[in-house]
Amino acid sequence: MEPYSTLSRNLLRKFSDNTMADAYQIQSNGGDTQSKPLLELYVKASGIDARRIGADLFCQEFWMELYALYEIGVARVEVKTVNVNSEAFKKNFLGAQPPIMIEEEKELTYTDNREIEGRIFHLAKEYNVPLFEKDPSAEKRIENLYRNFKLFLRAKVEFDKGKKEPSRVEDLPAQIKVHYNRVCEQLSNIDQLLSERKTRYLLGNSMTEYDCELMPRLHHIRIIGLSLLGFDIPHNFTHLWNYILTAYRTAAFIESCPADQDIIHHYKEQMNLFTNQRETLQSPTKTHTIPEKVLSDIRIKGLAPDVNVH
């Protein structure tokens, strides 16, 4: 089991001191780093290269939540990638699947997603970190977005079998297009919510659990839409695209985000699609820019006037 990267270790050292995040503005629990709980998060490795992080959404979601805690000095955090097919992993974790979290001082291992979230929740509550504020409106807007996208993905991949290029959305039969329409309707609702609130994140200017859930899923929708489906998030959803740009500027998202190739490989495995050797040998890249026209619209609306068009 290898630590994720030198960059991760440097960031862990950087944020295990008494650093404060501007968004939260709360006191950490003193300067003694050894008094802070040490949380080890084991995330699934890439199916291409076990030294890279894979594209498991829950792994990234919990990583982002933990980042919010160690960013302000509440906890010490180490993130490690694991090859779930290795004998060492099977022996150590007895069939459990990542994400897995270990709290060394208490000798506790959390292998259930609800247990992991529960421990993070209690730490956030103890130190007044507004990570788990409830908002029924935001919750309703993002609920089932990823499920609807997966329904569209499965249906369209099946429809496009044997074709050299993905079919255009307008050429799809009605029973498949209905999934596409549901995805776009939800994206439109999120765009409207962001337009009304005029906030950096879904609930305000601080990242919450809703952002840790939505940001990775939007990124997957974008990468897989472009690579496998011939589909992009509609460019007229300017506030939603500004939110995606915010994700690409948020350290918790940047650090936990897998490479494009690993996201694509993850879904190809799920869909039983052929992956050629050339794809697995590509140097990993991360798409953290947005279309020039969308950037221009964001600047015109004054949402992020400092952005540069690439």
Short mmCIF file of C-alpha atoms in Angstrom, two decimals:
data_model
loop_
_atom_site.label_atom_id
_atom_site.label_comp_id
_atom_site.label_asym_id
_atom_site.label_seq_id
_atom_site.Cartn_x
_atom_site.Cartn_y
_atom_site.Cartn_z
CA MET A 1 0.00 0.00 0.00
CA GLU A 2 1.72 3.12 -1.23
CA PRO A 3 1.15 6.71 -0.08
CA TYR A 4 -0.64 8.61 -2.85
CA SER A 5 2.12 11.01 -3.83
CA THR A 6 4.93 13.28 -2.62
CA LEU A 7 2.54 16.18 -3.21
CA SER A 8 -0.01 14.63 -0.84
CA ARG A 9 2.61 14.13 1.85
CA ASN A 10 3.79 17.72 1.48
CA LEU A 11 0.22 18.97 1.76
CA LEU A 12 -0.35 16.83 4.83
CA ARG A 13 2.72 18.34 6.47
CA LYS A 14 1.60 21.80 5.42
CA PHE A 15 -1.89 21.49 6.85
CA SER A 16 -1.09 19.59 10.04
CA ASP A 17 0.09 22.78 11.73
CA ASN A 18 -2.12 25.57 13.09
CA THR A 19 -3.25 26.79 9.65
CA MET A 20 -6.67 28.42 9.33
CA ALA A 21 -8.82 28.37 6.20
CA ASP A 22 -10.33 31.74 5.33
CA ALA A 23 -13.72 30.20 4.55
CA TYR A 24 -14.19 28.65 7.99
CA GLN A 25 -12.38 31.05 10.32
CA ILE A 26 -12.34 28.73 13.35
CA GLN A 27 -9.64 27.91 15.85
CA SER A 28 -7.79 24.63 15.51
CA ASN A 29 -7.20 22.46 18.56
CA GLY A 30 -3.83 23.87 19.48
CA GLY A 31 -0.34 23.67 18.08
CA ASP A 32 0.41 20.10 19.18
CA THR A 33 -0.15 18.05 16.04
CA GLN A 34 0.21 14.80 17.98
CA SER A 35 -2.95 15.64 19.96
CA LYS A 36 -5.02 15.70 16.79
CA PRO A 37 -6.58 12.44 15.56
CA LEU A 38 -4.68 10.69 12.79
CA LEU A 39 -7.09 9.48 10.11
CA GLU A 40 -5.79 7.20 7.37
CA LEU A 41 -8.01 7.02 4.31
CA TYR A 42 -7.47 4.10 1.94
CA VAL A 43 -8.74 4.82 -1.57
CA LYS A 44 -9.03 2.55 -4.58
CA ALA A 45 -6.08 2.68 -6.96
CA SER A 46 -6.37 3.27 -10.69
CA GLY A 47 -7.07 0.23 -12.86
CA ILE A 48 -4.27 1.43 -15.15
CA ASP A 49 -1.54 2.24 -12.63
CA ALA A 50 -1.84 1.21 -8.98
CA ARG A 51 0.34 4.18 -7.99
CA ARG A 52 -2.42 6.57 -9.10
CA ILE A 53 -5.79 7.19 -7.51
CA GLY A 54 -8.79 5.57 -9.11
CA ALA A 55 -12.15 7.04 -10.04
CA ASP A 56 -14.27 5.83 -7.12
CA LEU A 57 -16.66 8.66 -6.27
CA PHE A 58 -17.06 7.82 -2.58
CA CYS A 59 -13.28 7.77 -2.15
CA GLN A 60 -13.02 11.27 -3.57
CA GLU A 61 -16.02 12.51 -1.60
CA PHE A 62 -14.56 11.42 1.76
CA TRP A 63 -11.12 12.68 0.75
CA MET A 64 -12.59 16.14 0.15
CA GLU A 65 -14.40 16.09 3.51
CA LEU A 66 -11.23 15.06 5.33
CA TYR A 67 -9.32 17.76 3.47
CA ALA A 68 -11.69 20.34 4.95
CA LEU A 69 -10.72 19.08 8.43
CA TYR A 70 -6.95 18.98 8.02
CA GLU A 71 -6.95 22.22 6.04
CA ILE A 72 -7.82 24.02 9.27
CA GLY A 73 -5.75 21.82 11.55
CA VAL A 74 -8.54 19.75 13.10
CA ALA A 75 -7.04 16.38 12.14
CA ARG A 76 -3.96 14.78 10.70
CA VAL A 77 -4.77 12.89 7.53
CA GLU A 78 -2.93 10.40 5.37
CA VAL A 79 -4.35 9.13 2.08
CA LYS A 80 -3.10 5.88 0.57
CA THR A 81 -3.98 4.06 -2.63
CA VAL A 82 -4.63 0.35 -2.49
CA ASN A 83 -4.79 -2.31 -5.18
CA VAL A 84 -7.91 -4.23 -4.20
CA ASN A 85 -6.72 -7.29 -6.13
CA SER A 86 -3.42 -7.60 -4.26
CA GLU A 87 -2.91 -10.37 -1.72
CA ALA A 88 -1.64 -7.85 0.85
CA PHE A 89 -4.85 -5.84 0.66
CA LYS A 90 -7.09 -8.91 0.85
CA LYS A 91 -5.16 -10.19 3.85
CA ASN A 92 -5.20 -6.90 5.73
CA PHE A 93 -8.82 -5.90 5.10
CA LEU A 94 -10.58 -9.28 4.80
CA GLY A 95 -12.77 -8.47 1.82
CA ALA A 96 -13.66 -4.88 2.70
CA GLN A 97 -13.64 -2.41 -0.18
CA PRO A 98 -12.35 1.18 -0.26
CA PRO A 99 -12.99 3.73 0.97
CA ILE A 100 -11.66 2.48 4.30
CA MET A 101 -10.65 4.75 7.18
CA ILE A 102 -8.43 3.88 10.14
CA GLU A 103 -8.15 5.95 13.31
CA GLU A 104 -4.90 4.81 14.83
CA GLU A 105 -5.20 6.22 18.35
CA LYS A 106 -8.53 4.49 18.93
CA GLU A 107 -7.49 1.40 16.95
CA LEU A 108 -10.69 1.69 14.95
CA THR A 109 -11.25 0.68 11.33
CA TYR A 110 -14.23 2.10 9.46
CA THR A 111 -15.20 0.00 6.43
CA ASP A 112 -18.80 1.17 5.96
CA ASN A 113 -19.49 4.47 4.19
CA ARG A 114 -21.97 5.49 6.88
CA GLU A 115 -19.39 4.83 9.59
CA ILE A 116 -16.78 6.94 7.80
CA GLU A 117 -19.20 9.81 7.25
CA GLY A 118 -20.37 9.52 10.85
CA ARG A 119 -16.84 9.91 12.24
CA ILE A 120 -16.12 12.87 9.95
CA PHE A 121 -19.48 14.39 10.97
CA HIS A 122 -18.68 14.15 14.69
CA LEU A 123 -15.25 15.71 14.22
CA ALA A 124 -16.74 18.56 12.19
CA LYS A 125 -19.42 19.11 14.84
CA GLU A 126 -16.88 19.02 17.67
CA TYR A 127 -14.84 21.82 16.09
CA ASN A 128 -17.78 23.78 14.63
CA VAL A 129 -16.76 23.15 11.02
CA PRO A 130 -19.87 23.93 8.88
CA LEU A 131 -19.33 20.89 6.67
CA PHE A 132 -22.66 19.15 7.30
CA GLU A 133 -25.21 21.95 7.28
CA LYS A 134 -28.55 20.72 5.96
CA ASP A 135 -30.33 22.39 3.06
CA PRO A 136 -33.40 20.57 1.67
CA SER A 137 -33.46 22.72 -1.48
CA ALA A 138 -29.88 21.91 -2.46
CA GLU A 139 -30.35 18.28 -1.48
CA LYS A 140 -33.40 17.96 -3.72
CA ARG A 141 -31.64 19.57 -6.69
CA ILE A 142 -28.66 17.22 -6.67
CA GLU A 143 -30.54 14.06 -5.64
CA ASN A 144 -30.56 11.34 -8.33
CA LEU A 145 -28.45 13.40 -10.78
CA TYR A 146 -25.76 10.74 -10.96
CA ARG A 147 -28.31 7.91 -11.06
CA ASN A 148 -30.03 9.53 -14.04
CA PHE A 149 -26.68 10.03 -15.75
CA LYS A 150 -25.81 6.34 -15.29
CA LEU A 151 -29.17 5.36 -16.82
CA PHE A 152 -28.40 7.57 -19.82
CA LEU A 153 -24.85 6.22 -20.03
CA ARG A 154 -25.90 2.56 -20.05
CA ALA A 155 -28.69 3.10 -22.55
CA LYS A 156 -26.60 5.14 -24.97
CA VAL A 157 -23.55 2.87 -24.78
CA GLU A 158 -25.79 -0.08 -25.64
CA PHE A 159 -27.39 1.87 -28.51
CA ASP A 160 -23.97 2.90 -29.88
CA LYS A 161 -22.43 -0.58 -29.83
CA GLY A 162 -20.53 -1.29 -33.03
CA LYS A 163 -20.50 2.37 -34.10
CA LYS A 164 -17.24 4.22 -34.71
CA GLU A 165 -18.53 7.47 -33.19
CA PRO A 166 -21.17 8.20 -30.53
CA SER A 167 -24.61 9.01 -31.93
CA ARG A 168 -25.87 12.57 -31.74
CA VAL A 169 -28.37 13.16 -28.97
CA GLU A 170 -30.98 14.38 -31.43
CA ASP A 171 -30.75 11.04 -33.27
CA LEU A 172 -31.51 8.94 -30.20
CA PRO A 173 -34.82 7.09 -29.78
CA ALA A 174 -37.30 8.63 -27.34
CA GLN A 175 -36.78 5.98 -24.63
CA ILE A 176 -33.08 6.92 -24.42
CA LYS A 177 -33.53 10.63 -24.91
CA VAL A 178 -35.78 10.75 -21.84
CA HIS A 179 -32.75 9.93 -19.64
CA TYR A 180 -30.75 12.68 -21.32
CA ASN A 181 -33.58 15.15 -20.77
CA ARG A 182 -33.77 14.27 -17.08
CA VAL A 183 -30.04 14.89 -16.67
CA CYS A 184 -30.29 18.27 -18.42
CA GLU A 185 -33.35 19.22 -16.38
CA GLN A 186 -31.48 18.57 -13.15
CA LEU A 187 -28.40 20.43 -14.36
CA SER A 188 -30.67 23.35 -15.23
CA ASN A 189 -32.19 23.28 -11.74
CA ILE A 190 -28.74 23.38 -10.13
CA ASP A 191 -27.76 26.24 -12.46
CA GLN A 192 -30.90 28.11 -11.36
CA LEU A 193 -30.15 27.54 -7.68
CA LEU A 194 -26.62 28.90 -8.08
CA SER A 195 -27.98 31.86 -10.04
CA GLU A 196 -30.43 32.70 -7.25
CA ARG A 197 -27.91 32.31 -4.43
CA LYS A 198 -24.93 33.94 -6.12
CA THR A 199 -22.60 31.93 -3.88
CA ARG A 200 -19.30 30.23 -4.54
CA TYR A 201 -20.52 26.86 -3.29
CA LEU A 202 -24.02 25.39 -3.06
CA LEU A 203 -24.79 26.76 0.42
CA GLY A 204 -22.52 29.77 0.63
CA ASN A 205 -18.83 30.62 0.53
CA SER A 206 -17.71 27.50 2.42
CA MET A 207 -17.52 23.99 1.00
CA THR A 208 -20.03 21.54 2.49
CA GLU A 209 -20.83 17.84 2.10
CA TYR A 210 -23.12 18.73 -0.82
CA ASP A 211 -20.15 20.13 -2.76
CA CYS A 212 -18.03 17.10 -1.88
CA GLU A 213 -20.80 15.00 -3.43
CA LEU A 214 -21.67 17.14 -6.45
CA MET A 215 -18.28 18.39 -7.68
CA PRO A 216 -16.78 14.94 -8.42
CA ARG A 217 -20.01 13.77 -10.06
CA LEU A 218 -20.21 16.80 -12.33
CA HIS A 219 -16.60 16.22 -13.34
CA HIS A 220 -17.29 12.56 -14.15
CA ILE A 221 -20.37 13.56 -16.16
CA ARG A 222 -18.24 16.01 -18.10
CA ILE A 223 -15.28 13.67 -18.79
CA ILE A 224 -17.41 10.64 -19.68
CA GLY A 225 -19.91 12.71 -21.62
CA LEU A 226 -17.16 14.09 -23.85
CA SER A 227 -15.19 10.85 -24.23
CA LEU A 228 -17.88 8.19 -24.53
CA LEU A 229 -21.23 9.85 -25.21
CA GLY A 230 -20.67 12.81 -27.52
CA PHE A 231 -22.37 14.90 -24.82
CA ASP A 232 -21.33 18.01 -22.92
CA ILE A 233 -22.91 19.96 -20.11
CA PRO A 234 -24.94 22.63 -21.95
CA HIS A 235 -22.84 25.76 -22.33
CA ASN A 236 -25.74 28.09 -21.52
CA PHE A 237 -25.71 26.94 -17.88
CA THR A 238 -23.28 29.72 -17.00
CA HIS A 239 -23.69 29.60 -13.23
CA LEU A 240 -23.22 25.84 -13.21
CA TRP A 241 -20.05 26.18 -15.29
CA ASN A 242 -18.80 28.85 -12.87
CA TYR A 243 -19.38 26.32 -10.09
CA ILE A 244 -17.34 23.75 -12.04
CA LEU A 245 -14.62 26.39 -12.38
CA THR A 246 -14.80 26.82 -8.60
CA ALA A 247 -14.21 23.07 -8.23
CA TYR A 248 -11.13 23.38 -10.43
CA ARG A 249 -9.85 26.08 -8.07
CA THR A 250 -10.68 24.23 -4.83
CA ALA A 251 -7.67 22.50 -3.30
CA ALA A 252 -9.75 19.66 -1.85
CA PHE A 253 -11.06 18.81 -5.31
CA ILE A 254 -7.76 19.28 -7.15
CA GLU A 255 -5.82 17.06 -4.77
CA SER A 256 -8.38 14.24 -4.78
CA CYS A 257 -9.25 14.30 -8.49
CA PRO A 258 -8.18 11.29 -10.61
CA ALA A 259 -6.70 11.65 -14.08
CA ASP A 260 -9.02 11.73 -17.11
CA GLN A 261 -7.61 8.41 -18.29
CA ASP A 262 -8.41 6.74 -14.97
CA ILE A 263 -11.99 8.05 -15.01
CA ILE A 264 -12.51 6.79 -18.57
CA HIS A 265 -10.94 3.41 -17.77
CA HIS A 266 -13.19 3.06 -14.70
CA TYR A 267 -16.35 3.48 -16.77
CA LYS A 268 -15.13 1.35 -19.63
CA GLU A 269 -14.60 -1.47 -17.15
CA GLN A 270 -18.12 -0.99 -15.82
CA MET A 271 -19.59 -0.98 -19.33
CA ASN A 272 -17.40 -3.86 -20.57
CA LEU A 273 -15.98 -1.63 -23.29
CA PHE A 274 -12.68 -2.34 -25.00
CA THR A 275 -9.65 -0.38 -23.79
CA ASN A 276 -6.72 -0.44 -26.18
CA GLN A 277 -3.14 -0.47 -24.97
CA ARG A 278 -2.45 3.01 -26.34
CA GLU A 279 -4.97 4.48 -23.91
CA THR A 280 -3.35 2.78 -20.91
CA LEU A 281 0.10 4.02 -21.92
CA GLN A 282 -0.92 7.68 -22.21
CA SER A 283 0.60 10.15 -19.77
CA PRO A 284 -2.09 11.04 -17.22
CA THR A 285 -3.83 14.37 -17.76
CA LYS A 286 -6.48 16.26 -15.82
CA THR A 287 -9.06 18.46 -17.54
CA HIS A 288 -9.37 21.42 -15.19
CA THR A 289 -10.21 24.09 -17.74
CA ILE A 290 -13.59 25.02 -19.21
CA PRO A 291 -14.64 26.07 -22.75
CA GLU A 292 -13.52 29.51 -23.91
CA LYS A 293 -17.05 30.65 -24.77
CA VAL A 294 -18.26 29.69 -21.29
CA LEU A 295 -15.31 31.51 -19.69
CA SER A 296 -16.20 34.58 -21.72
CA ASP A 297 -19.84 34.42 -20.57
CA ILE A 298 -18.70 34.06 -16.96
CA ARG A 299 -16.57 37.17 -17.28
CA ILE A 300 -19.33 39.13 -19.00
CA LYS A 301 -21.73 38.29 -16.14
CA GLY A 302 -19.08 39.28 -13.60
CA LEU A 303 -19.20 35.90 -11.85
CA ALA A 304 -15.43 35.43 -11.85
CA PRO A 305 -13.90 38.56 -13.40
CA ASP A 306 -10.32 37.41 -12.76
CA VAL A 307 -10.56 34.31 -14.98
CA ASN A 308 -8.28 34.04 -17.96
CA VAL A 309 -9.50 32.53 -21.21
CA HIS A 310 -7.20 29.64 -22.25
#
